PDB file of C-alpha atoms in Angstrom:
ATOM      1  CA  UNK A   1      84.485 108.843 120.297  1.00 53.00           C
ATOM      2  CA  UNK A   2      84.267 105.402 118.791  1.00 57.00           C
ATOM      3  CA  UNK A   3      86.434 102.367 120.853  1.00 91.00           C
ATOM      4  CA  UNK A   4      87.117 100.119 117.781  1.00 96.00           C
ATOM      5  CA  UNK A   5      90.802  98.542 118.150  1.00 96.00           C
ATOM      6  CA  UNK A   6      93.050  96.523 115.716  1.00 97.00           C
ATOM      7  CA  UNK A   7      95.969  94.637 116.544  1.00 97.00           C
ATOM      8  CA  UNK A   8      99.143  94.417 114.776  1.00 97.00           C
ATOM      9  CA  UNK A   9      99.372  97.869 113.404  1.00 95.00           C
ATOM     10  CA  UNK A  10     101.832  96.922 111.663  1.00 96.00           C
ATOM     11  CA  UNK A  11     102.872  93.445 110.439  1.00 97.00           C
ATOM     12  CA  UNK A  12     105.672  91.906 107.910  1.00 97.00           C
ATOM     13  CA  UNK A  13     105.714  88.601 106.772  1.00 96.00           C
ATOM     14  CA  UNK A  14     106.610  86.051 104.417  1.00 96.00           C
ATOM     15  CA  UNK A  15     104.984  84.158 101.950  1.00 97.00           C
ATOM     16  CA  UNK A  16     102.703  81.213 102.694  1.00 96.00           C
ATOM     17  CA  UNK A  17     102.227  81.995 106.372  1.00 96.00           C
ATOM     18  CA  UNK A  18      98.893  82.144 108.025  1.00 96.00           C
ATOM     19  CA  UNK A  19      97.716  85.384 109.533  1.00 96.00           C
ATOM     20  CA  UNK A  20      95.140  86.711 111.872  1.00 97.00           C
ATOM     21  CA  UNK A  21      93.877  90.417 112.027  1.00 97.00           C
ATOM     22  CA  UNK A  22      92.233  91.310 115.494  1.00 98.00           C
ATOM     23  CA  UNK A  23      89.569  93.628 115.208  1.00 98.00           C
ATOM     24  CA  UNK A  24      87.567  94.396 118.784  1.00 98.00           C
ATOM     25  CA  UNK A  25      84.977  97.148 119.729  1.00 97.00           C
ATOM     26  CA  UNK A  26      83.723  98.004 122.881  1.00 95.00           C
ATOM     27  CA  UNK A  27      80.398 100.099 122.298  1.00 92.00           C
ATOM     28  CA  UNK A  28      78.166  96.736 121.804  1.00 92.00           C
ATOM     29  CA  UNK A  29      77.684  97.447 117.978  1.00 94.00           C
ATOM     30  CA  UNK A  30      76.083  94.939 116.487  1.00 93.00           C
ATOM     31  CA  UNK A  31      77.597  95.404 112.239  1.00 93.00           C
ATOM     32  CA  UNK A  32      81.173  95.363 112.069  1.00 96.00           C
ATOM     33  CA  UNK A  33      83.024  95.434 108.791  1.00 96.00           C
ATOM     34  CA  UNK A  34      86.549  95.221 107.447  1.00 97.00           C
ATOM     35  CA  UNK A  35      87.547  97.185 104.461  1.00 96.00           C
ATOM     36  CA  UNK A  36      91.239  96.696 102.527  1.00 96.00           C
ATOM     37  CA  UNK A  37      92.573 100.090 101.070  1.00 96.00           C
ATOM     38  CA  UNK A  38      95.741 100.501  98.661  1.00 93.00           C
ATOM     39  CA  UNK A  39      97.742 103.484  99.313  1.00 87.00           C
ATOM     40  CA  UNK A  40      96.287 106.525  98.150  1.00 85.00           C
ATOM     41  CA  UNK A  41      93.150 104.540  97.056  1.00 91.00           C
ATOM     42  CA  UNK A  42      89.617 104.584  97.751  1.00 92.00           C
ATOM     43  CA  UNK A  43      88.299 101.474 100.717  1.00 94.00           C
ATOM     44  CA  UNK A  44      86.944  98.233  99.426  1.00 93.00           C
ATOM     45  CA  UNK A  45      84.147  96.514 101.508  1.00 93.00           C
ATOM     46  CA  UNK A  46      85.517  92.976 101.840  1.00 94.00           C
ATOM     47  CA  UNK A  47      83.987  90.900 104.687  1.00 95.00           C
ATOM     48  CA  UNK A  48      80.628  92.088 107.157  1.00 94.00           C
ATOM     49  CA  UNK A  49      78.632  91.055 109.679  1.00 95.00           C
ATOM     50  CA  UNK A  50      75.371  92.114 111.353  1.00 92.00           C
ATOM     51  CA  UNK A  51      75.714  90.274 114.474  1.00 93.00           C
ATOM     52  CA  UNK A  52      76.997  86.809 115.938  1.00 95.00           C
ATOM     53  CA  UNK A  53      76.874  83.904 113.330  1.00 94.00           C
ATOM     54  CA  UNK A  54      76.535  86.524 110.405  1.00 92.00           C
ATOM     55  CA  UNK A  55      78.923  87.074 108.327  1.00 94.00           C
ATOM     56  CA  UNK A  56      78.764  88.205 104.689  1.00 92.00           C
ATOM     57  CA  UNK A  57      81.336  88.922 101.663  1.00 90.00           C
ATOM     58  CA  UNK A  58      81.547  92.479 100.744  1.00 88.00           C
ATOM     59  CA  UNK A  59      81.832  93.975  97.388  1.00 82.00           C
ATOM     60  CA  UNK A  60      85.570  92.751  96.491  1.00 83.00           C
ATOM     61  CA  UNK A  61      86.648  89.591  96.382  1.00 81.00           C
ATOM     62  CA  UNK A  62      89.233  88.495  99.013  1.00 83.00           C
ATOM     63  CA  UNK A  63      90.932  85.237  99.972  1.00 89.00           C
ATOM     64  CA  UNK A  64      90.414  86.129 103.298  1.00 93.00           C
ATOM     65  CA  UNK A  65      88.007  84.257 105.917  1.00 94.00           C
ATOM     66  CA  UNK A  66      86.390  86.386 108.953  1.00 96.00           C
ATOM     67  CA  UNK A  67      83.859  84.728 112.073  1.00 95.00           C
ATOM     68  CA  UNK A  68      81.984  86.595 114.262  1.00 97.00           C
ATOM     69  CA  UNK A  69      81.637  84.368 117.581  1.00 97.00           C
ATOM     70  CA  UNK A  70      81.164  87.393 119.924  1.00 96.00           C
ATOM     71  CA  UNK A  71      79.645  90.670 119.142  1.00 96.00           C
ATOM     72  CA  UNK A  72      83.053  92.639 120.172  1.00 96.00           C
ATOM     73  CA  UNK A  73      85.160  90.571 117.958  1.00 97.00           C
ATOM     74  CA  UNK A  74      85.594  89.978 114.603  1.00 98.00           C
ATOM     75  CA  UNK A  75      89.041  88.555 113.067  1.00 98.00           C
ATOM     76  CA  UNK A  76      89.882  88.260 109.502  1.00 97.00           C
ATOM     77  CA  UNK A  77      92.196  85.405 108.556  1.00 96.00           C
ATOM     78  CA  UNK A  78      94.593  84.882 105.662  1.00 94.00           C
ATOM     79  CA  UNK A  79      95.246  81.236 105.184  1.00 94.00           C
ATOM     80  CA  UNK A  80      98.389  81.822 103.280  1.00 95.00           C
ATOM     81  CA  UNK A  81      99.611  85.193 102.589  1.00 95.00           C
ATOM     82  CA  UNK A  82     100.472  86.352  99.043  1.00 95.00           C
ATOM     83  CA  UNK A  83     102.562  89.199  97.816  1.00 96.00           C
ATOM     84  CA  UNK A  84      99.157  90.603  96.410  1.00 94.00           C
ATOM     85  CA  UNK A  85      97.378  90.880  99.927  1.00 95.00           C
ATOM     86  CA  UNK A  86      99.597  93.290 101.155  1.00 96.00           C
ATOM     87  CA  UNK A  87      97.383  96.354 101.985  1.00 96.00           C
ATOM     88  CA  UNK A  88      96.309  98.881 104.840  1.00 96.00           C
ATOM     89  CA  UNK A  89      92.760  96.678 106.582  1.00 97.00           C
ATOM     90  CA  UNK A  90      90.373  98.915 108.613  1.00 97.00           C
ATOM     91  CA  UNK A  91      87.671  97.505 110.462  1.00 97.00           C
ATOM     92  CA  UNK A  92      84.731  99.406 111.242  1.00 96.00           C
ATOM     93  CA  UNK A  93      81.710  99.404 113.178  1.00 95.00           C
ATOM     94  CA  UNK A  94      77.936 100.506 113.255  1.00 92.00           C
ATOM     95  CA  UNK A  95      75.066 100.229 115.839  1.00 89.00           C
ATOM     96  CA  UNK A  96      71.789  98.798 115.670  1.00 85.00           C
ATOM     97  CA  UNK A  97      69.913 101.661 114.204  1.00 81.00           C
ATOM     98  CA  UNK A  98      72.237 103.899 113.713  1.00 83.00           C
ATOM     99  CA  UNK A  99      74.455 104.580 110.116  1.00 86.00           C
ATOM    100  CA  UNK A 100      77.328 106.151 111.121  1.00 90.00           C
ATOM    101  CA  UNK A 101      80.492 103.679 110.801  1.00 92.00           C
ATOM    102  CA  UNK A 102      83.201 104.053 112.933  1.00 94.00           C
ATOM    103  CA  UNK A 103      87.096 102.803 112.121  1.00 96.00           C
ATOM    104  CA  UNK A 104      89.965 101.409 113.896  1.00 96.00           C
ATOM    105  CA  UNK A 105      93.332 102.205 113.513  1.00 95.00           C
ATOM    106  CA  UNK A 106      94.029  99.928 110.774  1.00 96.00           C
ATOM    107  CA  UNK A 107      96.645  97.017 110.202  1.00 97.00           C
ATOM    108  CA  UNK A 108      99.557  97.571 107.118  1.00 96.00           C
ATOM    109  CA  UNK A 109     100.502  93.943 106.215  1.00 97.00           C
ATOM    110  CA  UNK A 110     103.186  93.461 104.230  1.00 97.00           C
ATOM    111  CA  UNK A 111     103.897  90.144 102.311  1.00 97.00           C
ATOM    112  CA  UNK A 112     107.578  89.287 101.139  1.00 96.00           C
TER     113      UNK A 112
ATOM    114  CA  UNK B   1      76.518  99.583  91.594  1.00 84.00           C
ATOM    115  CA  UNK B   2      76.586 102.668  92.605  1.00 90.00           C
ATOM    116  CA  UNK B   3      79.118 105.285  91.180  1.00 94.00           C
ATOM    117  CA  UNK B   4      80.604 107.594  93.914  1.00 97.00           C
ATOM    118  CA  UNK B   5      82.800 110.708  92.185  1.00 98.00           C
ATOM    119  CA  UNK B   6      84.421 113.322  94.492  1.00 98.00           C
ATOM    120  CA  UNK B   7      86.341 116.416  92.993  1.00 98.00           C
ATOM    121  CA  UNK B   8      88.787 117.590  92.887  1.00 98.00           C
ATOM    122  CA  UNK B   9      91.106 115.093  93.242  1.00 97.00           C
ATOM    123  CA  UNK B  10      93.725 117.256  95.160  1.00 97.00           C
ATOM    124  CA  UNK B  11      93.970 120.557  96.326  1.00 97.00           C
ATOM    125  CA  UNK B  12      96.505 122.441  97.944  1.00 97.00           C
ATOM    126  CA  UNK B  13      95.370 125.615 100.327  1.00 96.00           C
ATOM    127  CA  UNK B  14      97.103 128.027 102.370  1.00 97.00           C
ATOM    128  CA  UNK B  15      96.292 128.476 106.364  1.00 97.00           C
ATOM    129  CA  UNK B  16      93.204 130.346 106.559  1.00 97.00           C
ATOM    130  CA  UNK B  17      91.892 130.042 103.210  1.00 98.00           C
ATOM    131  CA  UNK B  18      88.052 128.059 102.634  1.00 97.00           C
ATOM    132  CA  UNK B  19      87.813 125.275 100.330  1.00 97.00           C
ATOM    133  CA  UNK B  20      84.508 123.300  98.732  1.00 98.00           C
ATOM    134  CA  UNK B  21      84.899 119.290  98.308  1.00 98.00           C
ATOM    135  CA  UNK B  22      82.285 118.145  95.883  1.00 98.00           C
ATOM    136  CA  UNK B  23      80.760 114.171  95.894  1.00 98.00           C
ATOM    137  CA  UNK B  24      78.129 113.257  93.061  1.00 98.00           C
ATOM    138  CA  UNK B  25      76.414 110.029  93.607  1.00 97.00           C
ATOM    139  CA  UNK B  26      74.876 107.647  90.625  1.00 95.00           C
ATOM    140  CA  UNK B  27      71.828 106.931  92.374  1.00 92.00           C
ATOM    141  CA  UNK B  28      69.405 107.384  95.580  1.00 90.00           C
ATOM    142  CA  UNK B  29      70.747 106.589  98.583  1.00 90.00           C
ATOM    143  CA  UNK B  30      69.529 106.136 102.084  1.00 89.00           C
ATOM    144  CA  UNK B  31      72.944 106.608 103.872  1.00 91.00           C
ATOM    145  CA  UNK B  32      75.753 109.373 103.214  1.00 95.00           C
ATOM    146  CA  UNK B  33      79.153 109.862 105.216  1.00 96.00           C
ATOM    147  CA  UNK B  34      82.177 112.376 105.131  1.00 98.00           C
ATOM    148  CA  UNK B  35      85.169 110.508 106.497  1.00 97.00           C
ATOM    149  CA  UNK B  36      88.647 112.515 107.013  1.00 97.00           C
ATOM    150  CA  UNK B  37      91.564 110.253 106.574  1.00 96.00           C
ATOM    151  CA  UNK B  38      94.313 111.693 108.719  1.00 92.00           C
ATOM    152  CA  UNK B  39      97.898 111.302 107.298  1.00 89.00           C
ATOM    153  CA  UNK B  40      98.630 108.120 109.672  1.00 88.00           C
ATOM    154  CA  UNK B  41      95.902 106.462 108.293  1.00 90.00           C
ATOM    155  CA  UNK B  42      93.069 106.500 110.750  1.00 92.00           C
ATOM    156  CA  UNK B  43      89.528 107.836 109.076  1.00 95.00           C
ATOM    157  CA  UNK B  44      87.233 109.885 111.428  1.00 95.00           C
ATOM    158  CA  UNK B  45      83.415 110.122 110.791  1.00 95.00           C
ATOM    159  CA  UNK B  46      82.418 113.738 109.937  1.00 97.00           C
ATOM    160  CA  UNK B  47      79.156 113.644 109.262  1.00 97.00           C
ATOM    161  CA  UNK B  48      76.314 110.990 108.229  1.00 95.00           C
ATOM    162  CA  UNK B  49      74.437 113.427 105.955  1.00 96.00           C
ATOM    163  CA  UNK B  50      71.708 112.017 103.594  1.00 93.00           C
ATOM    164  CA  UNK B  51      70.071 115.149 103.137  1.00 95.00           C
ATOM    165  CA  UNK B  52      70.025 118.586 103.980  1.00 97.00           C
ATOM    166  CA  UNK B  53      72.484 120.438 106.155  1.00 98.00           C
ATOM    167  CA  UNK B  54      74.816 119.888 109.106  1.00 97.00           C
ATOM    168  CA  UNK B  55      77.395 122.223 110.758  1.00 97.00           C
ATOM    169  CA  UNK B  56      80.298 121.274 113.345  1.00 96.00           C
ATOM    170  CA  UNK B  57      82.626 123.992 113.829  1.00 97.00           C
ATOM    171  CA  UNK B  58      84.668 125.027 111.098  1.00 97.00           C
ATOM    172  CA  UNK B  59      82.920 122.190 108.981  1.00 98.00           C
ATOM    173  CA  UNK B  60      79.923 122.250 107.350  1.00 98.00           C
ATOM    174  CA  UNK B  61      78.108 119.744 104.854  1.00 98.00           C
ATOM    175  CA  UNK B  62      75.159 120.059 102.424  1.00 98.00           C
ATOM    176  CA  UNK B  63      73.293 117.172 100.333  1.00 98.00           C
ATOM    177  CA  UNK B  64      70.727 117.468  97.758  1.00 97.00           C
ATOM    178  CA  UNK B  65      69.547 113.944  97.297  1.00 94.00           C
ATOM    179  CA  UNK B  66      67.396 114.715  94.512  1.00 94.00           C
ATOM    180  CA  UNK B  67      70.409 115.962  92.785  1.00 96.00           C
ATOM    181  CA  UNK B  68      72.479 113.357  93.670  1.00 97.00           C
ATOM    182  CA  UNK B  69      75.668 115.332  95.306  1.00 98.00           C
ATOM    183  CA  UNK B  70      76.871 116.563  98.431  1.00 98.00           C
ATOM    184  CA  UNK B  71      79.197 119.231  99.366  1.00 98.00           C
ATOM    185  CA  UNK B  72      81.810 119.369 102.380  1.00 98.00           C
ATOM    186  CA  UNK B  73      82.899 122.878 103.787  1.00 98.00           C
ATOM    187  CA  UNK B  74      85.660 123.498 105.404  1.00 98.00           C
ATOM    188  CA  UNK B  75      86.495 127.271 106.582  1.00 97.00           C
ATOM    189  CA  UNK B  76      89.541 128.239 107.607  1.00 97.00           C
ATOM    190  CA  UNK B  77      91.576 125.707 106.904  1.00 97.00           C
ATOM    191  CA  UNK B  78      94.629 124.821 109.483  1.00 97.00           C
ATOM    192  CA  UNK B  79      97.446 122.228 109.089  1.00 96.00           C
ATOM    193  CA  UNK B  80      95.825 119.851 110.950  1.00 96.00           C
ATOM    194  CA  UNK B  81      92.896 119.217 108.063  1.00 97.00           C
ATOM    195  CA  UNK B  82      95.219 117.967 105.905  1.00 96.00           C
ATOM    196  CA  UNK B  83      94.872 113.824 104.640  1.00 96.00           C
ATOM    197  CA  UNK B  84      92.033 112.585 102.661  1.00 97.00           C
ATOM    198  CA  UNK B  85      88.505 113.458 102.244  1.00 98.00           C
ATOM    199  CA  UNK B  86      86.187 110.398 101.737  1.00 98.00           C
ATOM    200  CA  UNK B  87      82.278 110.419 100.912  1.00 97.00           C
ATOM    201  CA  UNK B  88      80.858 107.007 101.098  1.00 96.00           C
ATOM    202  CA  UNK B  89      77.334 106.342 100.288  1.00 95.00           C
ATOM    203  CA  UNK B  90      74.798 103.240 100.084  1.00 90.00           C
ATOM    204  CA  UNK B  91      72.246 102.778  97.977  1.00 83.00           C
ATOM    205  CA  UNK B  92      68.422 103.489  98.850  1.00 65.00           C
ATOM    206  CA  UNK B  93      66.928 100.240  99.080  1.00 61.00           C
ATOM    207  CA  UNK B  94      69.681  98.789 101.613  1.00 58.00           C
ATOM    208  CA  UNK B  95      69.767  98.766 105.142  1.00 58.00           C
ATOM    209  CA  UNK B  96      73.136  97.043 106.419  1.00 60.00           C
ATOM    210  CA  UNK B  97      75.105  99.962 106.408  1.00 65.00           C
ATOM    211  CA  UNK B  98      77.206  98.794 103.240  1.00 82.00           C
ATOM    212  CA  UNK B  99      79.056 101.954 102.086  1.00 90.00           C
ATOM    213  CA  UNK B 100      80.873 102.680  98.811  1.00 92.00           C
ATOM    214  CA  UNK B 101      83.484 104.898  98.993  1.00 95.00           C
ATOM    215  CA  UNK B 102      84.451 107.680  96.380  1.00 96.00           C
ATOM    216  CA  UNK B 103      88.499 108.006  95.713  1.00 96.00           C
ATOM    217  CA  UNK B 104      88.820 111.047  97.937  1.00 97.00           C
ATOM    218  CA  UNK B 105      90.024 114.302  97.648  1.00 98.00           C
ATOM    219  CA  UNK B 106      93.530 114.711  98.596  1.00 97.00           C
ATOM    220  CA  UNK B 107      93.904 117.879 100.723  1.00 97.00           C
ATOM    221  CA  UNK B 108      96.938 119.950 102.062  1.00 97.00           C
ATOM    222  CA  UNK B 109      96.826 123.013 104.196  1.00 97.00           C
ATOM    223  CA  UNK B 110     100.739 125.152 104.231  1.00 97.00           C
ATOM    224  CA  UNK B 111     101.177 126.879 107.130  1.00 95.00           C
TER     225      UNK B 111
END
C-alpha cells in the first residue's frame, strides 16, 4: 500500500487568493505527478517531476506552478485562483524503475 | 498523442454477475495501468499490465499489445467494485512514467 498524502481534502475559496496544494510521499519515490480531473472525467497530466530540481509541464496547460525541493514533497501553487480552476487534483507517485503510479487522496478546490 | 478508448462507458450489474471492461490504445506502448476510482474519489492501482496476463483475486487482466487493447475482468461482482474503471497508458518510446488516461467505464454493482 502506497503512503502518498494530500492536504486540504477539501478547500473553498474566493477569487484572486493564492493557494497551495500539499502533496507528500513517504516510500522515497523519485517521479511524482499531479493530475486535475473534472467530475466524471478522465485525469489530465498537468505538472511532473523526476526528482529534486525537475520539474516538467504535463500534457494540459495549467496556471499552476509546482517545485520539487525534497524528494517527499511536491506542492502545486495557484497564484490567483479562478472560477475555472476549480477541480478534484491527485498527486501521484512512481519509483525509480518501477511503472506503477500510485495516488493520494486528492484535493476538491472550489473557487467562488 | 496517443488515443486511449475504454467501453462501455457505463454498465450496471447485479451482485454476482461477471463483467468485461474493454481499453483500445492508438499506438505501442511501453507502460499499461488499470486504476479503480472508488466513489470518494481515491484511484487504486490494479494492475501495470503491458502485455500478457495477470490475475488478483476476483480480477483478472489481459493485453495484446500487438493488437493494441486490453481487457479487465472482474468475476463476481460485489457492491464494493462499484466507481470508475480507468486504463492509462504511455507511449513506447517514453520512459517517465507519463500516463494518458482513457474516460473510464462507469460501473455499478446492486446488491
Amino acid at each position: 500500500e502506497a503512503d502518498i498524502y494530500q492536504t486540504p481534502r477539501y478547500l473553498v475559496i474566493g477569487t484572486g487568493k493564492k493557494i497551495t496544494l500539499e502533496c507528500s510521499q513517504t516510500m522515497g519515490h523519485d517521479k511524482m505527478y499531479w493530475y486535475q480531473q473534472d467530475p466524471g472525467m478522465e485525469l489530465h497530466l498537468i505538472h511532473y517531476s523526476y526528482g529534486v530540481n525537475s520539474t516538467e509541464k504535463g500534457d494540459l496547460s495549467s496556471e499552476s506552478t509546482v517545485s520539487r525541493i525534497r524528494t517527499e514533497h511536491f506542492p502545486l501553487t495557484l497564484e490567483s485562483a479562478r472560477p475555472s480552476h476549480t477541480s478534484q487534483y491527485l498527486c501521484a507517485s512512481s519509483g525509480r524503475g518501477r511503472y506503477e503510479q500510485y495516488f493520494g487522496p486528492g484535493t476538491r478546490l472550489t473557487v467562488t | 498523442g496517443i488515443q486511449v478508448e475504454q467501453s462501455p462507458p457505463d454498465l450496471i450489474l447485479q451482485e454476482g454477475a461477471n463483467s468485461t471492461l474493454r481499453c483500445n490504445f492508438s499506438d505501442s506502448v511501453n507502460n499499461l495501468q488499470w486504476f479503480h476510482q472508488n466513489p470518494w474519489g481515491q484511484l487504486i492501482n490494479l494492475f501495470y499490465i503491458p502485455s500478457g496476463t495477470k490475475q488478483n483475486g476476483r480480477l483478472s487482466a489481459t493485453t495484446v499489445a500487438t493488437e493494441r487493447y486490453s481487457l479487465l475482468y472482474i468475476s463476481s461482482s460485489q457492491t464494493t467494485d462499484s466507481g470508475v474503471y480507468f486504463c492509462a497508458v504511455e507511449r513506447g518510446e517514453t520512459s517517465g512514467s507519463r500516463l494518458t488516461f482513457g474516460e473510464g467505464t462507469q460501473l455499478t454493482v446492486n446488491p
